[in-house]
Each structure stands twice: as C-alpha cells, then as structure tokens.
Coordinates of C-alpha atoms in Angstrom, one line a residue:
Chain V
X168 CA 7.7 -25.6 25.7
X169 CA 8.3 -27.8 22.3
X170 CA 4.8 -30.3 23.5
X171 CA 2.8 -27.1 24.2
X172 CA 2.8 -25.6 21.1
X173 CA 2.0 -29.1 19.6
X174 CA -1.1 -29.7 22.0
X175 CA -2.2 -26.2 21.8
X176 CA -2.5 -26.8 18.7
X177 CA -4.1 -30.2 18.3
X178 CA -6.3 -29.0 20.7
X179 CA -7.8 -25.9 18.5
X180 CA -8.1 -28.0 15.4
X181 CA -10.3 -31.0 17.6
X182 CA -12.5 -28.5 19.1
X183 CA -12.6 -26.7 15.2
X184 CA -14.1 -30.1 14.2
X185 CA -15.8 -31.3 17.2
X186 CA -18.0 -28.1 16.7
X187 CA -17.3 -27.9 12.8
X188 CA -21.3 -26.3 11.9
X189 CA -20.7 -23.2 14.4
X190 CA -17.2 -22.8 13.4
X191 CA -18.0 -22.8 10.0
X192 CA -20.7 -20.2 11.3
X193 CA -18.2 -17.9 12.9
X194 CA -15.5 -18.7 9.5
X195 CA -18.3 -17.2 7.1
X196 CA -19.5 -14.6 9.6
X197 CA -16.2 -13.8 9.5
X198 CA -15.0 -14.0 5.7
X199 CA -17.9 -11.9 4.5
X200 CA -17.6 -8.6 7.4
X201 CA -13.8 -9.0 6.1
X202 CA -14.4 -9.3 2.3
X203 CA -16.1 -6.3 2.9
X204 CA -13.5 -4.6 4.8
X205 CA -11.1 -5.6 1.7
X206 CA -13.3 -4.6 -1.2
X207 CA -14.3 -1.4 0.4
X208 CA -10.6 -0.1 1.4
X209 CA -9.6 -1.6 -2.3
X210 CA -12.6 0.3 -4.4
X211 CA -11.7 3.3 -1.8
X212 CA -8.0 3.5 -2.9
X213 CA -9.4 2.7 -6.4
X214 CA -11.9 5.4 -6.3
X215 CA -9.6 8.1 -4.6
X216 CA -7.1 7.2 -7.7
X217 CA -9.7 8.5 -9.9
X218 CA -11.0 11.3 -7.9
X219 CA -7.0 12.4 -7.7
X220 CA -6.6 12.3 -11.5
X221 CA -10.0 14.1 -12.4
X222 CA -9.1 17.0 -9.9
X223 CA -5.8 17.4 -11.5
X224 CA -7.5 17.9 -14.2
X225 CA -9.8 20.4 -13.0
X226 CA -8.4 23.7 -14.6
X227 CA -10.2 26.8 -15.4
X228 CA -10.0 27.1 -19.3
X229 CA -9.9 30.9 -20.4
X230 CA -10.2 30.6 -23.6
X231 CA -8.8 33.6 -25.1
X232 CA -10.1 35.4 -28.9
X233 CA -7.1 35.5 -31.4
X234 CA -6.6 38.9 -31.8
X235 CA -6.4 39.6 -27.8
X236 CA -3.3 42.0 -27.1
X237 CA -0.3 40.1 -25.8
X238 CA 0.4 42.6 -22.9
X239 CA -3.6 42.0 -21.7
X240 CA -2.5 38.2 -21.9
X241 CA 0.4 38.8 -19.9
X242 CA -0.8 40.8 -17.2
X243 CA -3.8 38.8 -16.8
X244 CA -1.5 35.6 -16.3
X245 CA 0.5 37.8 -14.0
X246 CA -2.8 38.7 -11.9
X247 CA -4.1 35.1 -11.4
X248 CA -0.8 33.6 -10.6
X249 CA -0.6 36.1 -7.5
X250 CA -4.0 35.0 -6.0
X251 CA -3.4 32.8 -3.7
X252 CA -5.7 29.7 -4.8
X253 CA -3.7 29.5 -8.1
X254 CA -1.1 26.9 -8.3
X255 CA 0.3 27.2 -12.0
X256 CA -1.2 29.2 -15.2
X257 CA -0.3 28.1 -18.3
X258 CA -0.2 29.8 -21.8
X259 CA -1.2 27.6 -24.2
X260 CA -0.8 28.7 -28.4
X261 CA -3.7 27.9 -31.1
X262 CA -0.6 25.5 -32.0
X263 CA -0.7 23.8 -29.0
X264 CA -4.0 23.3 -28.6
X265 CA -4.3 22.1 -31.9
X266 CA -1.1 19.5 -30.9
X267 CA -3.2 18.2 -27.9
X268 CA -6.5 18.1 -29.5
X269 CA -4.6 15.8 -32.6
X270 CA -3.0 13.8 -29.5
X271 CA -6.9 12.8 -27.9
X272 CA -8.2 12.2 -31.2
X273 CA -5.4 10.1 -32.2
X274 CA -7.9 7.4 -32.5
X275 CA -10.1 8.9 -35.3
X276 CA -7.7 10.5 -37.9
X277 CA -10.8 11.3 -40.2
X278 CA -12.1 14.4 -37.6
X279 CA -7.9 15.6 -38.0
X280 CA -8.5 15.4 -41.4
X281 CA -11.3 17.4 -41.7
X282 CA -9.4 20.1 -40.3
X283 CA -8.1 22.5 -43.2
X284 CA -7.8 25.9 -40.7
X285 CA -7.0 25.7 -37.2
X286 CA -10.8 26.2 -35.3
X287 CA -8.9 26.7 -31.4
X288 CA -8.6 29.3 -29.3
X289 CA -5.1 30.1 -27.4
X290 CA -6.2 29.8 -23.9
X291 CA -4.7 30.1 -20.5
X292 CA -5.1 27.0 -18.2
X293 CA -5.2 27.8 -14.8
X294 CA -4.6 25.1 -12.1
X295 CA -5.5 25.6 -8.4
X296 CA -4.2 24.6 -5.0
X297 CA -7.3 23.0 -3.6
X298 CA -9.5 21.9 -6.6
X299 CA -12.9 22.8 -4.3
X300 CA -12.0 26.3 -4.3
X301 CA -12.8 26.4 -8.2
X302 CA -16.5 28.0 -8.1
X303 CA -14.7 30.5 -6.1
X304 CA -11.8 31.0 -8.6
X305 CA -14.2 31.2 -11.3
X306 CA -16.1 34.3 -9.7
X307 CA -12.9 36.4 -9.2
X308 CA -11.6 35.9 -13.3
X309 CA -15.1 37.0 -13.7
X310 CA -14.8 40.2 -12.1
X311 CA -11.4 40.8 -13.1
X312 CA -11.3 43.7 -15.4
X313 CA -8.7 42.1 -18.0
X314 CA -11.1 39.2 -18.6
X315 CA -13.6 40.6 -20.9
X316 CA -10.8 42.3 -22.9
X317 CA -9.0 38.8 -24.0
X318 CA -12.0 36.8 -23.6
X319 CA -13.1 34.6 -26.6
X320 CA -16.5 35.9 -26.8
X321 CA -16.3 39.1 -25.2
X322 CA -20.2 39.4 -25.8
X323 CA -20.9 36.6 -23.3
X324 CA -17.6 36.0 -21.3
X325 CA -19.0 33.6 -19.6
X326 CA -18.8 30.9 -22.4
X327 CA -15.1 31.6 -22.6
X328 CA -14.2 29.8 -19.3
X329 CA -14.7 26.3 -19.3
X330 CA -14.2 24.3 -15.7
X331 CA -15.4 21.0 -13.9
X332 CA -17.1 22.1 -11.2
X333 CA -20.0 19.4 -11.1
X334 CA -18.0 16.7 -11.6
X335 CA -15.7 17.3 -8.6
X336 CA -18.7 17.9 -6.4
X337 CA -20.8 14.8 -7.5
X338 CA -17.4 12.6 -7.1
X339 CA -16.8 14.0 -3.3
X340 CA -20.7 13.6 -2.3
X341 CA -20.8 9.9 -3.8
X342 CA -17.8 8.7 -2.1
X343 CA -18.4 9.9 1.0
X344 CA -22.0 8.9 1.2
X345 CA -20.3 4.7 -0.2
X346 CA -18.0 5.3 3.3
X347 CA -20.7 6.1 5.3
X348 CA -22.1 3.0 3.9
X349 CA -19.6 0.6 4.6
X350 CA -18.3 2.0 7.8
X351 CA -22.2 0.7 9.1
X352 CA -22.1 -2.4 7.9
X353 CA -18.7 -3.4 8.5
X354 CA -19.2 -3.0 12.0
X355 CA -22.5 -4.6 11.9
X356 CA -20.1 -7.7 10.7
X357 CA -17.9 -7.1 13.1
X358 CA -20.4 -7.4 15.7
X359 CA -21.9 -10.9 14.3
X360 CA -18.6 -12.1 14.0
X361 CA -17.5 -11.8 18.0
X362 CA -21.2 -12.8 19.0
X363 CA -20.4 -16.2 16.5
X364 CA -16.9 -16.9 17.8
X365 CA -18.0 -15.6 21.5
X366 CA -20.6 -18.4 21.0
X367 CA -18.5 -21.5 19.4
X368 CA -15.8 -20.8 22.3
X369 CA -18.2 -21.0 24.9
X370 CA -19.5 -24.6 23.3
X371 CA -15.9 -25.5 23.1
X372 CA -15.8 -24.7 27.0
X373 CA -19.0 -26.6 27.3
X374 CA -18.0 -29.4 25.4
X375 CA -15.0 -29.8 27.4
X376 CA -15.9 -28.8 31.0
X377 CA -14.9 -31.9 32.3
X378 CA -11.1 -31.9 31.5
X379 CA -11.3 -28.3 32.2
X380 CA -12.2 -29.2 35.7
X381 CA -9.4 -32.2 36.0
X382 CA -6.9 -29.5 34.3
X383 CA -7.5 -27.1 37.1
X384 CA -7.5 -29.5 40.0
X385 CA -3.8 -31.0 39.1
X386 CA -2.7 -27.6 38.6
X387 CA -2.5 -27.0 34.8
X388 CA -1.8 -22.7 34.6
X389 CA -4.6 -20.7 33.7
X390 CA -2.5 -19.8 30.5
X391 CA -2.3 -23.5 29.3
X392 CA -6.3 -23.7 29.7
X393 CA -6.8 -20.7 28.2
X394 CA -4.4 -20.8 25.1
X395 CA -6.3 -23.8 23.1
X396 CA -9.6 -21.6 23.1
X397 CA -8.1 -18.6 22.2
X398 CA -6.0 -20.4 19.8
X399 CA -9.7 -21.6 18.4
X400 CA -10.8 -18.2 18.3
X401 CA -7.8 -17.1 15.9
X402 CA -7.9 -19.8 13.7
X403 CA -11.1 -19.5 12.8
X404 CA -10.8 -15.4 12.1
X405 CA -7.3 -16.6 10.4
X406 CA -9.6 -18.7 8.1
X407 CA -11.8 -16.2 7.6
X408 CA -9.4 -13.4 6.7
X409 CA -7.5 -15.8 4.4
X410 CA -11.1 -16.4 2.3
X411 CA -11.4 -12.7 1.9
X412 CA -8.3 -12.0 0.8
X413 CA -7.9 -14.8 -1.8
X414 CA -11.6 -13.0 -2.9
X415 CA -10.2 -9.9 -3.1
X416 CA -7.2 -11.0 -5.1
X417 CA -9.6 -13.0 -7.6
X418 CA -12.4 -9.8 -7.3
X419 CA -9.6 -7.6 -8.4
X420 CA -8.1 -10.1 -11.1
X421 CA -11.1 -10.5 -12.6
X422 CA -12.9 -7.0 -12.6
X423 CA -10.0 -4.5 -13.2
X424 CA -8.5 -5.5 -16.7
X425 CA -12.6 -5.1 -17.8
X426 CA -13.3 -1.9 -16.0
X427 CA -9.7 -0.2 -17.4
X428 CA -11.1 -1.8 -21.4
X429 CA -14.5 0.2 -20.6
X430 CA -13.0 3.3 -19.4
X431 CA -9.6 3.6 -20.3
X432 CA -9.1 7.1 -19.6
X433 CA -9.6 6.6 -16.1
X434 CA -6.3 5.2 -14.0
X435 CA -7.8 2.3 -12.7
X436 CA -5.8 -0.6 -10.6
X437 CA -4.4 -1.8 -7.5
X438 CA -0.4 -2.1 -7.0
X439 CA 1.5 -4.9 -5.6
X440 CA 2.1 -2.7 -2.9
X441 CA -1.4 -1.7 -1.8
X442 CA -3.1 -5.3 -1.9
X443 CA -0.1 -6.4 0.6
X444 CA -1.5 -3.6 2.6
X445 CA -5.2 -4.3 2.4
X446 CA -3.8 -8.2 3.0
X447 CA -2.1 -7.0 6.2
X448 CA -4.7 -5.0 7.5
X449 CA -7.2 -7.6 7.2
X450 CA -5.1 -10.5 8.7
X451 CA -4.1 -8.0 11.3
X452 CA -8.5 -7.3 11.8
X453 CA -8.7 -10.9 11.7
X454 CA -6.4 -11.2 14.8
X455 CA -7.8 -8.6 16.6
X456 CA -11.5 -10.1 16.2
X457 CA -10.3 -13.8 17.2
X458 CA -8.7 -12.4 20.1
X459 CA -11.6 -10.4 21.2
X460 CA -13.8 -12.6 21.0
X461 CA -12.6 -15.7 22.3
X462 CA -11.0 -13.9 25.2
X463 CA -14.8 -12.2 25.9
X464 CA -16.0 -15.6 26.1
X465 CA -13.1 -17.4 28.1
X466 CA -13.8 -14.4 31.1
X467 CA -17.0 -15.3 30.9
X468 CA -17.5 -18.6 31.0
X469 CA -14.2 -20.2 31.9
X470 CA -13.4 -19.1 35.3
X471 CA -9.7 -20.3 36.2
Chain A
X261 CA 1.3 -29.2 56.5
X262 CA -2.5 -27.6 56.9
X263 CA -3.3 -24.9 59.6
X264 CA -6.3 -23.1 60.1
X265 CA -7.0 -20.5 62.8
X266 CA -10.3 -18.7 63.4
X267 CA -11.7 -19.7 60.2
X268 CA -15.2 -18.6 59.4
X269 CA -16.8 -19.0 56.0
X270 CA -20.2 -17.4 55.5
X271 CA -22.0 -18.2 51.8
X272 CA -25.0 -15.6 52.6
X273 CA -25.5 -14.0 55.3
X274 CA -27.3 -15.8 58.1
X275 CA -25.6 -18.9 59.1
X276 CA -21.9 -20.1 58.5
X277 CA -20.8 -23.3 56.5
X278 CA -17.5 -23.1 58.8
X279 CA -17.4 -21.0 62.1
X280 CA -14.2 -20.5 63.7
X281 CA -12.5 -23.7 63.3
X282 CA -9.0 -24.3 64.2
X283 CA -6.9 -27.1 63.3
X284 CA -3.3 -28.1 63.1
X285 CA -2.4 -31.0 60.6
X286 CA 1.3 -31.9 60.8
X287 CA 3.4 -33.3 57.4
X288 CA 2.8 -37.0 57.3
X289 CA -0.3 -37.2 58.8
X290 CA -3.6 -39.8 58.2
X291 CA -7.0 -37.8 59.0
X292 CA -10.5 -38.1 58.8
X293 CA -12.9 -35.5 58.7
X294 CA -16.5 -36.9 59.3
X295 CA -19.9 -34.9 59.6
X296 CA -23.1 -35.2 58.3
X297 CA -24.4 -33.8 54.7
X298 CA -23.9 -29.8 55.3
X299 CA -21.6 -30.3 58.4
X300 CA -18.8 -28.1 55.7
X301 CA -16.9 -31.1 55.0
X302 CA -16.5 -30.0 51.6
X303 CA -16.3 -26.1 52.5
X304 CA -13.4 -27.3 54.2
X305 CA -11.8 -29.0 51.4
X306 CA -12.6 -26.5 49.1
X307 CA -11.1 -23.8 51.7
X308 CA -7.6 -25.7 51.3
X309 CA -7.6 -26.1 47.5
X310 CA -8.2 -22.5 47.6
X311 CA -11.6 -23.0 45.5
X312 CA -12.8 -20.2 47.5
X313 CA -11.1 -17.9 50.4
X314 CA -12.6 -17.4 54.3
X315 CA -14.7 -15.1 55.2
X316 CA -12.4 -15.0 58.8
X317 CA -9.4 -16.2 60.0
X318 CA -6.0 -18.0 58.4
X319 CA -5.3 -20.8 56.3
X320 CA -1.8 -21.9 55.4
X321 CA -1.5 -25.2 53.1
X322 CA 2.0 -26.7 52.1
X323 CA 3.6 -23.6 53.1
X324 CA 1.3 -21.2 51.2
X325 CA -0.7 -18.5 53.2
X326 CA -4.5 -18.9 51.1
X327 CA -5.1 -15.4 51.7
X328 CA -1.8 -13.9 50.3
X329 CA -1.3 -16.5 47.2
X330 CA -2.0 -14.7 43.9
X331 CA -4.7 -16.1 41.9
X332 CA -1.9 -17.2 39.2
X333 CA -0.1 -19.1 41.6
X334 CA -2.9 -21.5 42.7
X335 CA -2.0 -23.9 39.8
X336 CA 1.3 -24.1 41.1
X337 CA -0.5 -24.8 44.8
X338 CA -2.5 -27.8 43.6
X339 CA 0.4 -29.2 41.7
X340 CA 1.4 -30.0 45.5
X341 CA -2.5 -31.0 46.3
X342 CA -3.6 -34.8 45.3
X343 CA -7.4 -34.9 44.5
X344 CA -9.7 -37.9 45.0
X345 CA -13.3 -37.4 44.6
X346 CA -16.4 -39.8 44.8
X347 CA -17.2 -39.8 41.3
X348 CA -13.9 -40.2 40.5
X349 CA -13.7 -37.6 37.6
X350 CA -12.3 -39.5 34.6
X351 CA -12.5 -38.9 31.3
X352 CA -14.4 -41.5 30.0
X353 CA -12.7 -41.6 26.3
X354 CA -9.1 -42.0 27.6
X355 CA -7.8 -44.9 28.9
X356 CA -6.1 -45.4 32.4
X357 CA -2.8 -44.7 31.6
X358 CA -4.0 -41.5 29.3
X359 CA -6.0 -40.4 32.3
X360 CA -3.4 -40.6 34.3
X361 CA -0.9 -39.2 31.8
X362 CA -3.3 -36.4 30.8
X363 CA -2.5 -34.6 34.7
X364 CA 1.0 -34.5 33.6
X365 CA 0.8 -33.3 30.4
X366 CA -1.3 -30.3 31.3
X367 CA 1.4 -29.6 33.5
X368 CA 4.4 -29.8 31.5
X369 CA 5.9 -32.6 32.7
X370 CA 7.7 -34.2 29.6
X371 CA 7.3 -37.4 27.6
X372 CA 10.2 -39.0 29.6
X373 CA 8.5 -38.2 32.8
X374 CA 5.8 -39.1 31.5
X375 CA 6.5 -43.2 30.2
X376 CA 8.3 -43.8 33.0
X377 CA 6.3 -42.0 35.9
X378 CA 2.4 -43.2 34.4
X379 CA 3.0 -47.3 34.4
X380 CA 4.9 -47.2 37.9
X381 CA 1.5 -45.1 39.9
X382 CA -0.9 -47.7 38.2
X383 CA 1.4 -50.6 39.1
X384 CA 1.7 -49.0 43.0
X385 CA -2.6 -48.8 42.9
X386 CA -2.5 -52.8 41.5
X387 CA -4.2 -52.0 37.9
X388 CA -1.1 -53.0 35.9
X389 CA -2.8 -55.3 33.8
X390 CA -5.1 -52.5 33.2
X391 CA -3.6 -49.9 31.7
X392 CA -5.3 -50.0 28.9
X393 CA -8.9 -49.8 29.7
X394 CA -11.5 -47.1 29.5
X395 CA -13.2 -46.1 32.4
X396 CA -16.5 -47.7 31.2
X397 CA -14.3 -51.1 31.3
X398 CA -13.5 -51.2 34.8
X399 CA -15.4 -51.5 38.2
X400 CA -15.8 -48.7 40.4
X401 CA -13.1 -49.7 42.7
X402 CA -11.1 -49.9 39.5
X403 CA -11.9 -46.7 38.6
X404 CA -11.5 -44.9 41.7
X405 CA -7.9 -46.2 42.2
X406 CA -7.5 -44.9 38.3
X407 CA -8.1 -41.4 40.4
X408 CA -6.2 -42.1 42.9
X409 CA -2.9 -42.9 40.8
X410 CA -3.4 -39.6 38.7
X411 CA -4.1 -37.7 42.0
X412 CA -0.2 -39.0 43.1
X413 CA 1.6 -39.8 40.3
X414 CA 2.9 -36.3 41.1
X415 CA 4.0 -37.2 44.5
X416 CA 2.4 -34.3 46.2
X417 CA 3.3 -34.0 49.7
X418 CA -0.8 -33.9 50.3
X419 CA -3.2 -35.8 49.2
X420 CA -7.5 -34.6 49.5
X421 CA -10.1 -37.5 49.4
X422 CA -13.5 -36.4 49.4
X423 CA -15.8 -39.0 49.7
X424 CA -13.6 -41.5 48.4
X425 CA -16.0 -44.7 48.9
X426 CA -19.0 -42.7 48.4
X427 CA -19.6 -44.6 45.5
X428 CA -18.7 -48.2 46.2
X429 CA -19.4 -51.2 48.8
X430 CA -17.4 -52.0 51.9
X431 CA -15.2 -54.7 50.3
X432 CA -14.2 -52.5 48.1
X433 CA -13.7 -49.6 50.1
X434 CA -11.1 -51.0 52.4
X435 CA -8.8 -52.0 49.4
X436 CA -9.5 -48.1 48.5
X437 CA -8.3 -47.3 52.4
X438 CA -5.5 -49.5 52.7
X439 CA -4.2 -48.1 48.8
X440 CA -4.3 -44.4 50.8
X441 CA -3.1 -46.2 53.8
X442 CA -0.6 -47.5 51.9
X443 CA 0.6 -44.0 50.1
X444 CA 0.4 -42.1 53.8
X445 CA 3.2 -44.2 54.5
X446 CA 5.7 -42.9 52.1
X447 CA 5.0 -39.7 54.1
X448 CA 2.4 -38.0 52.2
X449 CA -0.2 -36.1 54.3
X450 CA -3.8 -37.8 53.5
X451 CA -7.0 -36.0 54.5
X452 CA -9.8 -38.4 54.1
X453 CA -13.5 -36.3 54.5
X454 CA -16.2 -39.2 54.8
X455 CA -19.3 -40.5 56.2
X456 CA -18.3 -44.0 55.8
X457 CA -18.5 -45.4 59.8
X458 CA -17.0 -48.8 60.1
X459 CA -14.3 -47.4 57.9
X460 CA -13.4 -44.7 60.1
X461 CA -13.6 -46.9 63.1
X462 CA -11.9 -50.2 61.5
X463 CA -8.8 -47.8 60.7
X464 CA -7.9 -45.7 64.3
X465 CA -6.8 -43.0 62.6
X466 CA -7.1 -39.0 64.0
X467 CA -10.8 -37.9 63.5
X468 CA -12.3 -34.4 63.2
X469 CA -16.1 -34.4 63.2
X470 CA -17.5 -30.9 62.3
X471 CA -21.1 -30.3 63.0
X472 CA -22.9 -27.5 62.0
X473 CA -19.9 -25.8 60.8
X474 CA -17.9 -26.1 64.2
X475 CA -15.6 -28.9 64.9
X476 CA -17.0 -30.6 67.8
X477 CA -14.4 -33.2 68.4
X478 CA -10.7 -33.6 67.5
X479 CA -9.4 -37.0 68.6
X480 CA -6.0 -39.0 67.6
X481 CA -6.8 -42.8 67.0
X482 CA -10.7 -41.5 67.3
X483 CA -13.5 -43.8 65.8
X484 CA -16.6 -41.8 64.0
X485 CA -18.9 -41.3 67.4
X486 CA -22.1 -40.2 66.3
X487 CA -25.3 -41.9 67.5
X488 CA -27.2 -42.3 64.4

C-alpha cells in the first residue's frame, strides 16, 4: 500500500487547492468554533483555579474578645468540630494574628510600624467541607449558646464573625452562566463548520465526478474513492485545530504574565500539562469534525 | 461467461425496460446486441456491471451470482469487466498513457505493472506514436481506442462496448471493430450493444435484438434484421 498513502495524499492537497476559497472557508470556520473551544476550556480551568483557592479560603472568622475564658474557647472549638459541615477549627493567638497580618502587609512596613500595642483579636478559624454550606454554618454558631460568651463584641455578635459568603455565590453564578455561554456557541461553530466542509467535499466530488465515474467502472474499491475526500475533510479540520492551538498558546503567553502583575494574589496560569490536554482535545474535536463531515457528504453525494 | 434467466427489470411501475429475457453467453464469445433507442440495450449492460440489480430472475457474470455479490465486492467484479463507451470517457488533462495508467493505479496495480503493462495496450490498439497526447489532440477514432486500451490493459476475461461507434464514421468504425475483433481472439468475451447496421451485418457475428424489453431474436452469425 506504499503508492496509496502517497496518492491519497496528493490527492487531498490538489482538491485543497483546486477549491482553495471554500477550504479556506471551512479552515476559518473551523479555527474560530475551535479557538473557542480552547480559550473557554483554558479560562475554565483558569477560572476554577481561582474559584478553588478563594473557597479554601472561605472560613468563618470568630473573632474572639481577649478576656474570653479558655474553657468557653475550648468547648466551643470542641462543639463546631463535631458538626458535621466543619472540616478543621483552628485556634489562632493575638500573636499569630499579628504574625499573619505583618506577613500580608509585608509590602508596607510603615502601617507595622505604626503598631505600638497589638489591636487583634484571637480568633477561631473555622473551615468547612463544602464551602456552600457556609450561610448555613454561620446560622448554627449563631445560635450556639457559647458564642455570645467569647464573642468580640458580645453586644452585637454578629460583627464578631467574619465569612465570604457573597463572593462564593457571585463566583459560582458567573461561571456557570460564561458555560452556558460558550456551550451555545461552540456548537453553533460546530454546526457551521460540518455545513462548510460538508459543502467543499461535495465541490471536490463535483469537481471530480468524472474520474470518479472512470474509478468505479475499472473497479477502484469504494475505500480508495472515498479515502482522498475524507482525507480532505481532515486536513482541513487538522489546519484548523493547529491555528487554534498556536492562538491559544500565544493568547496565554501574552495575557497571563499581565493578569498574574494585576492581581497577584490570585493563582493564575496554565501548566505544561493542562495545554497538552486542551491541545489533545482539540486536535482530537478537529478529527472528529473532519470525519463527520466529509463522511456526511461522501454518503450523500458519492454513491459507490 | 454471462447468463441470464427470467430477468425482468421494472424502473416504475407500468412497463419493463427488460421482461424475462434469457440468454446464455459462453467464455470467448463475439456478440452484438442491437435494438432501437429504449429497446434496454443499456438496462442490459448496466444489469451485468451490476449498476443496478433485477427486478426478476438471475444473473451470473464471470462467475459471480449479481444478486448474491456484496456491494463491496463489485469493484473487484468490474476489475474482470472491460468498459467501452460512445463518449469514450477520458480525462481530458491526462495524456494517453496516463489515462490509461490512471485504471491501474486506482487499482493498485504497481509502478512496474504499470511501465511495462500501459506502452504494450496502446501499441496492441496502434497509438504507439501517441502516447503522449491529450485527448483534445487526437481524433475520435484515436480517442476511442485510447478507451479501449484502458478498458483491457487489465486483460479482463470480458469486455462491454456500448455504443462504441456511436460517435464516429464508418471508416473509422471498422478499424474500432476489427481492434475488438482483434482482442476477442485472445479469448476475451466481447459484448458489442449498437445500432450501427452495416457493421453488424459486415461482421457475421451472433446477434440479440431486444425490442421493447424482450429479446425477439437470438441468431449465431445473424445480421441486424430490422426493416427501417
């Protein structure tokens, strides 16, 4: 089969430039419903990143007033870590907490400075198994009988607990409504890009019906008619896929080091690892679309 | 090498192209098959390249029962079927010997087959000093024994000719017959559908004239016999 492979494929690349405006069609068609594929499973990993780090740091702050009694402490720290939405509780000293506020401000030594007594409360820092169950959490240390005894401000417990609720919800309701988004138009791409290589296929048939009609009369298999246009097909999603993934490389190269100097508190970036994925996945889309539809237009307009 | 029995071919409903026609064409054979425009010449021909399958009745070609062969096995069917055809079918940007070459290449044959096998069919139908002309280069004679060197440069043990010298005058159209003549005497099977009268009687050959779908006369050394 050594020839074969060589016509099949001299064949695809003749018929790429005998019809070179409709390929270029179904290559573009192709590149951008891909691109979009890659940029939206790339800022969807990016974006989950994020979403993971802020909910780990979703803890309930109870911030607790100096002269609480260590066995009320204790006991309430022994309560919370038997409900069953709490993951860890931590005790953290006036010492630590001023440790960690020194560590954040690290940038501006003048605010440490400033600092003659230590201002912070002790507090305990409660993490939870599923951060959406927070509202929830909050309500119970509310009603829990210890809480107003330690609490900061036992006038107004309420200020005493400090907790992320909003942020968490706004995060979840954004991203899903972005994937809702992209899952429409991605297969609204998808759709253009069989109709475009559905179409250049059947002008390759057309263009060619002639030999076709010699190759079946001396007996050439249906395979060997058939492989050159599917072959066509591929090559022209293959081109497509390649674009978007050299864009996404270059979209990612370009916009990450900025985005991670703007907010450098968030964990922003892609690993080696995950744009091999996204690269597989969209070469493996690629193949699936060429495939599809050339081989939709082969059954219906190339009868062998 | 062809036998039909019973075999009807209905394209709608009301009248058939071929009604129970039975014939028995041994290996080696010369035939013609002569009828009018819509007499089912070409249903016939189409019948034993398995273009399309019988409404009725049985067809076995080279061996191969039509109704039983899988569809993926046809190719392999017309690799043992010549084709001629009255317009010839060339490509018109590839020259003799690629035209001819181009029916062995789709098949698989290999390069070595394919240098030595190309220049010895076009030498056999007389073009050798044209082997490298376009179609648009050579007269329709020319042209039509291009198609009939691709058609057995294969060597298939039948060879189909419809309307062979549909296309061209009489002088010109005996050289065609005696080249077919000629290759039914290394033993290939030739069916030879046509219209062409002096032809068919100049060359005493078997006749089967089909009328109307029937086959209304079957003669050996026959001559074309209509009145018109």
């Amino acid at each position: 089969m050594g020839i074969n492979v060589g016509y099949f494929a001299k064949e695809s690349v003749i018929n790429f430039r005998r019809n070179w405006v409709m390929s270029l069609g179904a290559v573009i068609t192709i590149y951008l419903s891909l691109l979009l594929v890659g940029l939206s499973i790339a800022t969807g990993i990016i974006i989950d990143d994020v979403v993971q780090s802020v909910e780990d740091k979703v803890t309930i702050q109870i911030f607790l007033k100096d002269d609480a009694a260590t066995e009320d402490v204790q006991a309430l720290q022994a309560q919370l870590l038997a409900d069953e939405l709490v993951d860890t509780v931590d005790y953290v000293s006036k010492e630590e907490a001023l440790e960690r506020f020194k560590e954040d401000m690290a940038s501006s030594p003048e605010i440490i400075d400033t600092l003659n007594d230590n201002p912070l409360p002790a507090s305990l820092d409660v993490s939870l198994i599923d951060p959406r169950t927070v509202q929830e959490m909050v309500d119970r240390i509310k009603l829990n009988e210890l809480f107003p005894k330690v609490a900061d401000r036992p006038d107004n417990p309420e200020d005493s607990l400090k907790y992320g609720q909003q942020i968490v919800d706004k995060l979840f309701s954004f991203t899903r409504m972005v994937r809702y988004v992209e899952i429409a138009f991605v297969a609204m791409l998808a759709l253009v890009s069989l109709i475009f290589i559905n179409n250049t296929i059947r002008l390759a048939i057309y263009a060619r019906r002639k030999e076709i009609g010699i190759m079946r009369l001396v007996g050439a298999s249906n395979g060997f008619i058939r492989t050159p246009f599917l072959m066509e097909g591929v090559l022209q999603s293959m081109l497509g896929a390649v674009l978007a993934i050299l864009t996404v490389l270059g979209v990612q190269a370009a916009l990450i080091p900025r985005l991670r100097e703007a907010l450098p508190f968030l964990p922003l970036g892609l690993s080696t690892g995950t744009l091999v994925q996204i690269s597989a996945v969209l070469i493996g889309a690629s193949l699936v679309i060429g495939l599809a539809g050339s081989g939709f237009a082969l059954r219906r307009y190339l009868k062998v | 090498m062809i036998s039909m029995r019973g075999v009807e071919k209905f394209y709608g409903t009301d009248k058939p192209a071929l009604a129970d026609v039975t014939v028995e064409i041994e290996q080696g054979e010369f035939v013609f098959l002569v009828g009018h425009s819509g007499s089912g010449k070409s249903t016939f021909i189409k019948l034993l390249l398995r273009e399309i399958l019988p409404s009725k009745g049985q067809i076995v070609v080279a061996g191969q029962d039509m109704l039983k062969l899988k569809n993926w096995k046809v190719p392999y069917l017309r690799r043992n079927i010549g084709c001629v055809f009255q317009d010839f079918k060339l490509l018109p940007n590839k020259t003799s010997y690629e035209n001819v070459a181009f029916a062995l290449e789709v098949i698989g044959k290999s390069k070595h087959v394919i240098r030595t096998q190309v220049p010895e069919v076009l030498r056999l139908v007389g073009l050798e000093d044209k082997i490298n002309s376009y179609p648009d280069e050579l007269s329709g004679g020319e042209q039509q024994r291009v198609s009939i060197a691709r058609a057995f440069v294969n060597r298939p043990p039948l060879l189909l000719a419809d309307e062979p010298t549909g296309n061209l005058d009489p002088a010109t159209s005996l050289g065609i017959m005696s080249l077919l003549n000629r290759i039914n005497k290394t033993g290939t099977t030739v069916l030879v559908a046509t219209h062409d009268r002096e032809m068919v009687d100049s060359m005493r050959k078997r006749v089967i004239a089909l009328e109307n779908g029937l086959v209304i006369r079957d003669q050996n050394r026959g001559v074309y016999g209509y009145g018109d």
